[in-house]
Amino acid sequence: MTIDTPNQSILPPQLLLRALRISQPQERVTPPHHHASGQLFGAVQGLLSVAADSGQWVVPASHCVWMPPHHVHALRSHGPFAGWSVYVDEDSCASLPAAPCVMRVSGLLREAVGRASTWGDGALDARQERVAGVILDEITALPHESFGLPLPTDPRLLRVARAILDDLADERGVEALATWAGVSPRTLARRFTAETGFTPSAWRQRARILRALELLATGQPVTTIALDLGYDTVSAFIAMFKRVMGVTPGRYGVM
């Protein structure tokens, strides 16, 4: 695990934005912090647990998070981390969303961020300013989604949630998880539902959907995904996916 001390958020004077790509073989943890710049960030692979002053949620690689200036936030990757960040000058955030939000990464946004990540720290030329404008336009235009997974705040329940995320094929039920976490099954079931809006089993199912979306986006075969997520048959996985998402996994693919 690598604990990150954020410092890339300090933009040089008059720099509209800065894009970075980060890759490491360890889990990445960024402690709570805030900065004057806005930040758009996401993963290339894996799931991110994000905590903000307005709540906590989990997002897959198909989505990204917008964090306006001065909002306290923290993140944790589940497993090795490969991701990206775009820091936006505070003055340029005036027309961008005023509250943290989750949005799906468009192909245009992904390509523009990839291009911007190759720039240095000097002033942007006319061509770079146009690409930067595309990124800002996408942040403004992309629809917000209530897509993600709320995390509980109770430390015992949070431990359970993180254990589920770290091994989505784990089939332990409420009683076994409660014993492991040092809480009664009734308390676990009641408080988990109260804090997240999902029962523990429904929460795990949604976490599996998020992981499946991430793997589908990288081109993984449906059969491989089903087995990795602990399903005995591909048909059982497809049925679950369609029941939750309204479409089969084939609706999602490489972005």
PDB file of C-alpha atoms in Angstrom:
ATOM      1  CA  MET A   1       0.000   0.000   0.000  1.00  0.00           C
ATOM      2  CA  THR A   2       1.245   3.486  -0.879  1.00  0.00           C
ATOM      3  CA  ILE A   3      -0.016   6.471   1.099  1.00  0.00           C
ATOM      4  CA  ASP A   4      -0.058   9.496  -1.155  1.00  0.00           C
ATOM      5  CA  THR A   5       0.646  13.020   0.069  1.00  0.00           C
ATOM      6  CA  PRO A   6      -1.163  15.196  -2.471  1.00  0.00           C
ATOM      7  CA  ASN A   7       0.967  17.988  -3.876  1.00  0.00           C
ATOM      8  CA  GLN A   8       0.272  17.858  -7.610  1.00  0.00           C
ATOM      9  CA  SER A   9      -2.853  19.944  -7.014  1.00  0.00           C
ATOM     10  CA  ILE A  10      -0.799  23.149  -6.773  1.00  0.00           C
ATOM     11  CA  LEU A  11      -1.032  24.662 -10.236  1.00  0.00           C
ATOM     12  CA  PRO A  12       1.622  27.066 -11.510  1.00  0.00           C
ATOM     13  CA  PRO A  13       0.331  30.627 -11.971  1.00  0.00           C
ATOM     14  CA  GLN A  14      -1.886  31.152 -15.016  1.00  0.00           C
ATOM     15  CA  LEU A  15      -2.008  27.424 -15.823  1.00  0.00           C
ATOM     16  CA  LEU A  16      -5.579  26.464 -16.746  1.00  0.00           C
ATOM     17  CA  LEU A  17      -5.238  22.797 -15.918  1.00  0.00           C
ATOM     18  CA  ARG A  18      -2.780  19.964 -15.366  1.00  0.00           C
ATOM     19  CA  ALA A  19      -3.409  16.311 -16.244  1.00  0.00           C
ATOM     20  CA  LEU A  20      -1.492  13.417 -14.704  1.00  0.00           C
ATOM     21  CA  ARG A  21      -1.403   9.662 -15.144  1.00  0.00           C
ATOM     22  CA  ILE A  22      -0.376   7.496 -12.177  1.00  0.00           C
ATOM     23  CA  SER A  23       0.383   3.775 -12.133  1.00  0.00           C
ATOM     24  CA  GLN A  24       1.712   1.638  -9.301  1.00  0.00           C
ATOM     25  CA  PRO A  25       1.630  -2.067  -8.348  1.00  0.00           C
ATOM     26  CA  GLN A  26       0.376  -1.353  -4.823  1.00  0.00           C
ATOM     27  CA  GLU A  27      -2.912  -0.164  -3.396  1.00  0.00           C
ATOM     28  CA  ARG A  28      -3.072   3.637  -3.345  1.00  0.00           C
ATOM     29  CA  VAL A  29      -4.406   5.581  -0.369  1.00  0.00           C
ATOM     30  CA  THR A  30      -4.824   9.353  -0.353  1.00  0.00           C
ATOM     31  CA  PRO A  31      -5.720  10.734   3.095  1.00  0.00           C
ATOM     32  CA  PRO A  32      -8.379  13.442   3.540  1.00  0.00           C
ATOM     33  CA  HIS A  33      -7.257  16.751   2.048  1.00  0.00           C
ATOM     34  CA  HIS A  34      -8.517  19.706   0.044  1.00  0.00           C
ATOM     35  CA  HIS A  35      -7.054  22.195  -2.378  1.00  0.00           C
ATOM     36  CA  ALA A  36      -7.924  25.371  -4.216  1.00  0.00           C
ATOM     37  CA  SER A  37      -8.053  23.678  -7.607  1.00  0.00           C
ATOM     38  CA  GLY A  38     -10.906  21.525  -8.830  1.00  0.00           C
ATOM     39  CA  GLN A  39     -10.079  17.895  -9.567  1.00  0.00           C
ATOM     40  CA  LEU A  40     -11.461  15.329 -11.979  1.00  0.00           C
ATOM     41  CA  PHE A  41     -10.127  11.849 -11.354  1.00  0.00           C
ATOM     42  CA  GLY A  42     -10.731   8.228 -12.170  1.00  0.00           C
ATOM     43  CA  ALA A  43      -9.139   4.827 -12.541  1.00  0.00           C
ATOM     44  CA  VAL A  44      -7.939   3.052 -15.649  1.00  0.00           C
ATOM     45  CA  GLN A  45      -8.579  -0.260 -13.921  1.00  0.00           C
ATOM     46  CA  GLY A  46      -9.998  -1.299 -10.582  1.00  0.00           C
ATOM     47  CA  LEU A  47     -12.460   0.248  -8.169  1.00  0.00           C
ATOM     48  CA  LEU A  48     -11.961   3.431  -6.170  1.00  0.00           C
ATOM     49  CA  SER A  49     -13.448   4.138  -2.755  1.00  0.00           C
ATOM     50  CA  VAL A  50     -13.995   7.881  -2.568  1.00  0.00           C
ATOM     51  CA  ALA A  51     -14.857   9.851   0.569  1.00  0.00           C
ATOM     52  CA  ALA A  52     -15.980  13.460   0.263  1.00  0.00           C
ATOM     53  CA  ASP A  53     -17.487  15.994   2.594  1.00  0.00           C
ATOM     54  CA  SER A  54     -20.866  15.126   1.076  1.00  0.00           C
ATOM     55  CA  GLY A  55     -20.599  11.338   1.436  1.00  0.00           C
ATOM     56  CA  GLN A  56     -18.752   8.197   0.415  1.00  0.00           C
ATOM     57  CA  TRP A  57     -19.129   5.980  -2.626  1.00  0.00           C
ATOM     58  CA  VAL A  58     -17.365   3.504  -4.885  1.00  0.00           C
ATOM     59  CA  VAL A  59     -16.828   4.054  -8.610  1.00  0.00           C
ATOM     60  CA  PRO A  60     -15.552   1.742 -11.374  1.00  0.00           C
ATOM     61  CA  ALA A  61     -13.109   2.596 -14.136  1.00  0.00           C
ATOM     62  CA  SER A  62     -15.965   3.422 -16.517  1.00  0.00           C
ATOM     63  CA  HIS A  63     -16.779   6.472 -14.384  1.00  0.00           C
ATOM     64  CA  CYS A  64     -14.956   9.436 -12.878  1.00  0.00           C
ATOM     65  CA  VAL A  65     -15.433  11.857  -9.999  1.00  0.00           C
ATOM     66  CA  TRP A  66     -15.534  15.638 -10.116  1.00  0.00           C
ATOM     67  CA  MET A  67     -14.374  17.340  -6.914  1.00  0.00           C
ATOM     68  CA  PRO A  68     -14.874  21.139  -6.823  1.00  0.00           C
ATOM     69  CA  PRO A  69     -12.318  23.385  -5.109  1.00  0.00           C
ATOM     70  CA  HIS A  70     -12.051  23.334  -1.308  1.00  0.00           C
ATOM     71  CA  HIS A  71     -14.039  20.105  -0.818  1.00  0.00           C
ATOM     72  CA  VAL A  72     -12.378  17.645   1.560  1.00  0.00           C
ATOM     73  CA  HIS A  73     -11.901  14.265  -0.080  1.00  0.00           C
ATOM     74  CA  ALA A  74      -9.895  11.040   0.172  1.00  0.00           C
ATOM     75  CA  LEU A  75      -9.589   7.906  -1.915  1.00  0.00           C
ATOM     76  CA  ARG A  76      -8.447   4.322  -1.747  1.00  0.00           C
ATOM     77  CA  SER A  77      -7.909   1.894  -4.599  1.00  0.00           C
ATOM     78  CA  HIS A  78      -8.745  -1.772  -4.257  1.00  0.00           C
ATOM     79  CA  GLY A  79      -5.659  -3.555  -5.468  1.00  0.00           C
ATOM     80  CA  PRO A  80      -2.953  -2.124  -7.782  1.00  0.00           C
ATOM     81  CA  PHE A  81      -3.693   1.382  -8.994  1.00  0.00           C
ATOM     82  CA  ALA A  82      -3.650   2.867 -12.456  1.00  0.00           C
ATOM     83  CA  GLY A  83      -5.471   6.134 -12.804  1.00  0.00           C
ATOM     84  CA  TRP A  84      -5.518   9.772 -13.832  1.00  0.00           C
ATOM     85  CA  SER A  85      -6.265  13.217 -12.465  1.00  0.00           C
ATOM     86  CA  VAL A  86      -6.995  16.603 -13.976  1.00  0.00           C
ATOM     87  CA  TYR A  87      -6.503  19.645 -11.732  1.00  0.00           C
ATOM     88  CA  VAL A  88      -8.407  22.735 -12.834  1.00  0.00           C
ATOM     89  CA  ASP A  89      -7.575  26.321 -11.920  1.00  0.00           C
ATOM     90  CA  GLU A  90     -10.058  27.676  -9.340  1.00  0.00           C
ATOM     91  CA  ASP A  91     -11.188  30.582 -11.496  1.00  0.00           C
ATOM     92  CA  SER A  92     -12.008  28.168 -14.324  1.00  0.00           C
ATOM     93  CA  CYS A  93     -14.229  26.130 -11.992  1.00  0.00           C
ATOM     94  CA  ALA A  94     -16.853  28.876 -11.737  1.00  0.00           C
ATOM     95  CA  SER A  95     -18.931  27.367 -14.554  1.00  0.00           C
ATOM     96  CA  LEU A  96     -18.323  23.748 -13.504  1.00  0.00           C
ATOM     97  CA  PRO A  97     -20.472  21.690 -11.077  1.00  0.00           C
ATOM     98  CA  ALA A  98     -20.466  23.209  -7.589  1.00  0.00           C
ATOM     99  CA  ALA A  99     -20.892  19.883  -5.773  1.00  0.00           C
ATOM    100  CA  PRO A 100     -18.988  16.579  -6.011  1.00  0.00           C
ATOM    101  CA  CYS A 101     -20.513  14.260  -8.591  1.00  0.00           C
ATOM    102  CA  VAL A 102     -19.966  11.045 -10.521  1.00  0.00           C
ATOM    103  CA  MET A 103     -20.130  10.920 -14.311  1.00  0.00           C
ATOM    104  CA  ARG A 104     -19.463   8.325 -16.967  1.00  0.00           C
ATOM    105  CA  VAL A 105     -16.168   8.816 -18.833  1.00  0.00           C
ATOM    106  CA  SER A 106     -16.872   9.605 -22.475  1.00  0.00           C
ATOM    107  CA  GLY A 107     -14.474   8.553 -25.213  1.00  0.00           C
ATOM    108  CA  LEU A 108     -13.836  12.216 -25.990  1.00  0.00           C
ATOM    109  CA  LEU A 109     -12.945  13.002 -22.378  1.00  0.00           C
ATOM    110  CA  ARG A 110     -10.641  10.006 -22.134  1.00  0.00           C
ATOM    111  CA  GLU A 111      -8.744  10.977 -25.274  1.00  0.00           C
ATOM    112  CA  ALA A 112      -8.481  14.649 -24.277  1.00  0.00           C
ATOM    113  CA  VAL A 113      -7.154  13.757 -20.812  1.00  0.00           C
ATOM    114  CA  GLY A 114      -4.647  11.381 -22.387  1.00  0.00           C
ATOM    115  CA  ARG A 115      -3.397  14.157 -24.640  1.00  0.00           C
ATOM    116  CA  ALA A 116      -3.214  16.680 -21.801  1.00  0.00           C
ATOM    117  CA  SER A 117      -1.230  14.281 -19.624  1.00  0.00           C
ATOM    118  CA  THR A 118       1.690  14.575 -22.065  1.00  0.00           C
ATOM    119  CA  TRP A 119       2.070  18.325 -21.544  1.00  0.00           C
ATOM    120  CA  GLY A 120       4.637  20.006 -19.346  1.00  0.00           C
ATOM    121  CA  ASP A 121       3.995  22.699 -16.762  1.00  0.00           C
ATOM    122  CA  GLY A 122       4.539  25.653 -19.059  1.00  0.00           C
ATOM    123  CA  ALA A 123       1.869  28.001 -20.382  1.00  0.00           C
ATOM    124  CA  LEU A 124      -0.585  26.353 -22.795  1.00  0.00           C
ATOM    125  CA  ASP A 125      -0.351  27.187 -26.465  1.00  0.00           C
ATOM    126  CA  ALA A 126      -3.442  27.752 -28.612  1.00  0.00           C
ATOM    127  CA  ARG A 127      -3.787  24.085 -29.548  1.00  0.00           C
ATOM    128  CA  GLN A 128      -3.468  22.956 -25.943  1.00  0.00           C
ATOM    129  CA  GLU A 129      -6.017  25.537 -24.809  1.00  0.00           C
ATOM    130  CA  ARG A 130      -8.512  24.070 -27.263  1.00  0.00           C
ATOM    131  CA  VAL A 131      -7.966  20.572 -25.821  1.00  0.00           C
ATOM    132  CA  ALA A 132      -8.268  21.982 -22.303  1.00  0.00           C
ATOM    133  CA  GLY A 133     -11.540  23.585 -23.361  1.00  0.00           C
ATOM    134  CA  VAL A 134     -12.823  20.186 -24.490  1.00  0.00           C
ATOM    135  CA  ILE A 135     -12.090  18.753 -21.039  1.00  0.00           C
ATOM    136  CA  LEU A 136     -13.928  21.606 -19.316  1.00  0.00           C
ATOM    137  CA  ASP A 137     -16.849  21.274 -21.732  1.00  0.00           C
ATOM    138  CA  GLU A 138     -17.117  17.556 -20.994  1.00  0.00           C
ATOM    139  CA  ILE A 139     -17.117  18.167 -17.228  1.00  0.00           C
ATOM    140  CA  THR A 140     -19.971  20.618 -17.765  1.00  0.00           C
ATOM    141  CA  ALA A 141     -21.949  18.576 -20.288  1.00  0.00           C
ATOM    142  CA  LEU A 142     -21.661  14.981 -19.082  1.00  0.00           C
ATOM    143  CA  PRO A 143     -24.779  13.923 -17.145  1.00  0.00           C
ATOM    144  CA  HIS A 144     -24.359  13.220 -13.455  1.00  0.00           C
ATOM    145  CA  GLU A 145     -25.115   9.679 -12.369  1.00  0.00           C
ATOM    146  CA  SER A 146     -26.222   8.282  -9.053  1.00  0.00           C
ATOM    147  CA  PHE A 147     -23.931   5.452 -10.060  1.00  0.00           C
ATOM    148  CA  GLY A 148     -21.738   4.076  -7.383  1.00  0.00           C
ATOM    149  CA  LEU A 149     -21.938   2.365  -4.081  1.00  0.00           C
ATOM    150  CA  PRO A 150     -22.416   4.171  -0.763  1.00  0.00           C
ATOM    151  CA  LEU A 151     -20.020   3.147   1.970  1.00  0.00           C
ATOM    152  CA  PRO A 152     -21.068   2.837   5.624  1.00  0.00           C
ATOM    153  CA  THR A 153     -19.431   5.078   8.207  1.00  0.00           C
ATOM    154  CA  ASP A 154     -19.526   2.742  11.214  1.00  0.00           C
ATOM    155  CA  PRO A 155     -15.945   1.353  11.435  1.00  0.00           C
ATOM    156  CA  ARG A 156     -17.171  -2.239  11.856  1.00  0.00           C
ATOM    157  CA  LEU A 157     -19.496  -1.989   8.879  1.00  0.00           C
ATOM    158  CA  LEU A 158     -16.827  -0.239   6.815  1.00  0.00           C
ATOM    159  CA  ARG A 159     -14.476  -3.138   7.556  1.00  0.00           C
ATOM    160  CA  VAL A 160     -17.108  -5.540   6.226  1.00  0.00           C
ATOM    161  CA  ALA A 161     -17.676  -3.424   3.121  1.00  0.00           C
ATOM    162  CA  ARG A 162     -13.964  -3.266   2.342  1.00  0.00           C
ATOM    163  CA  ALA A 163     -13.577  -7.014   2.859  1.00  0.00           C
ATOM    164  CA  ILE A 164     -16.364  -7.581   0.337  1.00  0.00           C
ATOM    165  CA  LEU A 165     -14.737  -5.232  -2.164  1.00  0.00           C
ATOM    166  CA  ASP A 166     -11.360  -6.919  -1.773  1.00  0.00           C
ATOM    167  CA  ASP A 167     -12.824 -10.376  -2.532  1.00  0.00           C
ATOM    168  CA  LEU A 168     -16.063 -10.145  -4.485  1.00  0.00           C
ATOM    169  CA  ALA A 169     -16.151 -13.924  -4.959  1.00  0.00           C
ATOM    170  CA  ASP A 170     -16.421 -14.395  -1.184  1.00  0.00           C
ATOM    171  CA  GLU A 171     -19.817 -15.953  -0.442  1.00  0.00           C
ATOM    172  CA  ARG A 172     -19.874 -15.455   3.335  1.00  0.00           C
ATOM    173  CA  GLY A 173     -23.342 -14.593   4.579  1.00  0.00           C
ATOM    174  CA  VAL A 174     -24.414 -12.027   7.150  1.00  0.00           C
ATOM    175  CA  GLU A 175     -23.798 -14.305  10.132  1.00  0.00           C
ATOM    176  CA  ALA A 176     -20.238 -15.164   9.102  1.00  0.00           C
ATOM    177  CA  LEU A 177     -19.406 -11.547   8.259  1.00  0.00           C
ATOM    178  CA  ALA A 178     -20.901 -10.353  11.531  1.00  0.00           C
ATOM    179  CA  THR A 179     -18.821 -12.816  13.543  1.00  0.00           C
ATOM    180  CA  TRP A 180     -15.691 -11.761  11.670  1.00  0.00           C
ATOM    181  CA  ALA A 181     -16.418  -8.064  12.280  1.00  0.00           C
ATOM    182  CA  GLY A 182     -17.344  -8.484  15.945  1.00  0.00           C
ATOM    183  CA  VAL A 183     -20.968  -7.393  15.626  1.00  0.00           C
ATOM    184  CA  SER A 184     -24.266  -9.239  15.925  1.00  0.00           C
ATOM    185  CA  PRO A 185     -25.903 -10.376  12.653  1.00  0.00           C
ATOM    186  CA  ARG A 186     -29.034  -8.374  13.474  1.00  0.00           C
ATOM    187  CA  THR A 187     -27.053  -5.202  14.097  1.00  0.00           C
ATOM    188  CA  LEU A 188     -24.989  -5.706  10.945  1.00  0.00           C
ATOM    189  CA  ALA A 189     -28.061  -6.216   8.769  1.00  0.00           C
ATOM    190  CA  ARG A 190     -30.027  -3.339  10.303  1.00  0.00           C
ATOM    191  CA  ARG A 191     -27.266  -0.733  10.425  1.00  0.00           C
ATOM    192  CA  PHE A 192     -25.747  -1.665   7.062  1.00  0.00           C
ATOM    193  CA  THR A 193     -29.120  -1.135   5.411  1.00  0.00           C
ATOM    194  CA  ALA A 194     -29.693   2.125   7.312  1.00  0.00           C
ATOM    195  CA  GLU A 195     -26.292   3.560   6.330  1.00  0.00           C
ATOM    196  CA  THR A 196     -26.096   2.423   2.697  1.00  0.00           C
ATOM    197  CA  GLY A 197     -29.669   1.849   1.581  1.00  0.00           C
ATOM    198  CA  PHE A 198     -28.772  -1.760   0.709  1.00  0.00           C
ATOM    199  CA  THR A 199     -28.807  -5.022   2.605  1.00  0.00           C
ATOM    200  CA  PRO A 200     -25.314  -6.588   2.819  1.00  0.00           C
ATOM    201  CA  SER A 201     -26.205  -9.130   0.122  1.00  0.00           C
ATOM    202  CA  ALA A 202     -27.692  -6.473  -2.196  1.00  0.00           C
ATOM    203  CA  TRP A 203     -24.638  -4.279  -1.559  1.00  0.00           C
ATOM    204  CA  ARG A 204     -22.305  -7.120  -2.577  1.00  0.00           C
ATOM    205  CA  GLN A 205     -24.412  -7.702  -5.689  1.00  0.00           C
ATOM    206  CA  ARG A 206     -24.098  -4.044  -6.659  1.00  0.00           C
ATOM    207  CA  ALA A 207     -20.351  -4.177  -5.998  1.00  0.00           C
ATOM    208  CA  ARG A 208     -20.153  -7.143  -8.360  1.00  0.00           C
ATOM    209  CA  ILE A 209     -22.027  -5.177 -10.998  1.00  0.00           C
ATOM    210  CA  LEU A 210     -19.512  -2.354 -10.691  1.00  0.00           C
ATOM    211  CA  ARG A 211     -16.605  -4.761 -11.038  1.00  0.00           C
ATOM    212  CA  ALA A 212     -18.286  -6.435 -13.997  1.00  0.00           C
ATOM    213  CA  LEU A 213     -18.718  -3.072 -15.734  1.00  0.00           C
ATOM    214  CA  GLU A 214     -15.053  -2.333 -15.217  1.00  0.00           C
ATOM    215  CA  LEU A 215     -13.968  -5.696 -16.624  1.00  0.00           C
ATOM    216  CA  LEU A 216     -16.381  -5.434 -19.551  1.00  0.00           C
ATOM    217  CA  ALA A 217     -14.895  -2.042 -20.377  1.00  0.00           C
ATOM    218  CA  THR A 218     -11.461  -3.660 -20.719  1.00  0.00           C
ATOM    219  CA  GLY A 219     -12.771  -6.363 -23.065  1.00  0.00           C
ATOM    220  CA  GLN A 220     -12.807  -9.288 -20.617  1.00  0.00           C
ATOM    221  CA  PRO A 221     -15.014 -12.221 -21.765  1.00  0.00           C
ATOM    222  CA  VAL A 222     -18.323 -12.590 -19.921  1.00  0.00           C
ATOM    223  CA  THR A 223     -17.418 -16.157 -18.926  1.00  0.00           C
ATOM    224  CA  THR A 224     -14.187 -15.019 -17.263  1.00  0.00           C
ATOM    225  CA  ILE A 225     -15.981 -12.227 -15.436  1.00  0.00           C
ATOM    226  CA  ALA A 226     -18.697 -14.535 -14.150  1.00  0.00           C
ATOM    227  CA  LEU A 227     -16.161 -16.987 -12.717  1.00  0.00           C
ATOM    228  CA  ASP A 228     -13.996 -14.220 -11.224  1.00  0.00           C
ATOM    229  CA  LEU A 229     -17.024 -12.847  -9.397  1.00  0.00           C
ATOM    230  CA  GLY A 230     -17.907 -16.195  -7.856  1.00  0.00           C
ATOM    231  CA  TYR A 231     -20.817 -17.282 -10.061  1.00  0.00           C
ATOM    232  CA  ASP A 232     -21.131 -20.996 -10.739  1.00  0.00           C
ATOM    233  CA  THR A 233     -22.548 -20.479 -14.223  1.00  0.00           C
ATOM    234  CA  VAL A 234     -22.424 -17.772 -16.845  1.00  0.00           C
ATOM    235  CA  SER A 235     -26.218 -17.860 -17.157  1.00  0.00           C
ATOM    236  CA  ALA A 236     -26.610 -17.042 -13.452  1.00  0.00           C
ATOM    237  CA  PHE A 237     -24.342 -14.034 -13.844  1.00  0.00           C
ATOM    238  CA  ILE A 238     -26.126 -12.812 -16.984  1.00  0.00           C
ATOM    239  CA  ALA A 239     -29.522 -13.182 -15.275  1.00  0.00           C
ATOM    240  CA  MET A 240     -28.327 -11.175 -12.258  1.00  0.00           C
ATOM    241  CA  PHE A 241     -26.798  -8.489 -14.469  1.00  0.00           C
ATOM    242  CA  LYS A 242     -29.961  -8.114 -16.554  1.00  0.00           C
ATOM    243  CA  ARG A 243     -32.151  -8.021 -13.457  1.00  0.00           C
ATOM    244  CA  VAL A 244     -30.149  -5.143 -11.984  1.00  0.00           C
ATOM    245  CA  MET A 245     -29.100  -3.224 -15.113  1.00  0.00           C
ATOM    246  CA  GLY A 246     -32.071  -3.975 -17.373  1.00  0.00           C
ATOM    247  CA  VAL A 247     -29.789  -5.206 -20.186  1.00  0.00           C
ATOM    248  CA  THR A 248     -27.367  -8.072 -20.706  1.00  0.00           C
ATOM    249  CA  PRO A 249     -23.585  -7.632 -20.210  1.00  0.00           C
ATOM    250  CA  GLY A 250     -23.197  -7.478 -23.977  1.00  0.00           C
ATOM    251  CA  ARG A 251     -24.637  -3.951 -23.848  1.00  0.00           C
ATOM    252  CA  TYR A 252     -21.374  -2.844 -22.259  1.00  0.00           C
ATOM    253  CA  GLY A 253     -17.997  -3.202 -23.868  1.00  0.00           C
ATOM    254  CA  VAL A 254     -14.651  -1.596 -24.512  1.00  0.00           C
ATOM    255  CA  MET A 255     -14.980   2.193 -24.396  1.00  0.00           C
TER     256      MET A 255
END
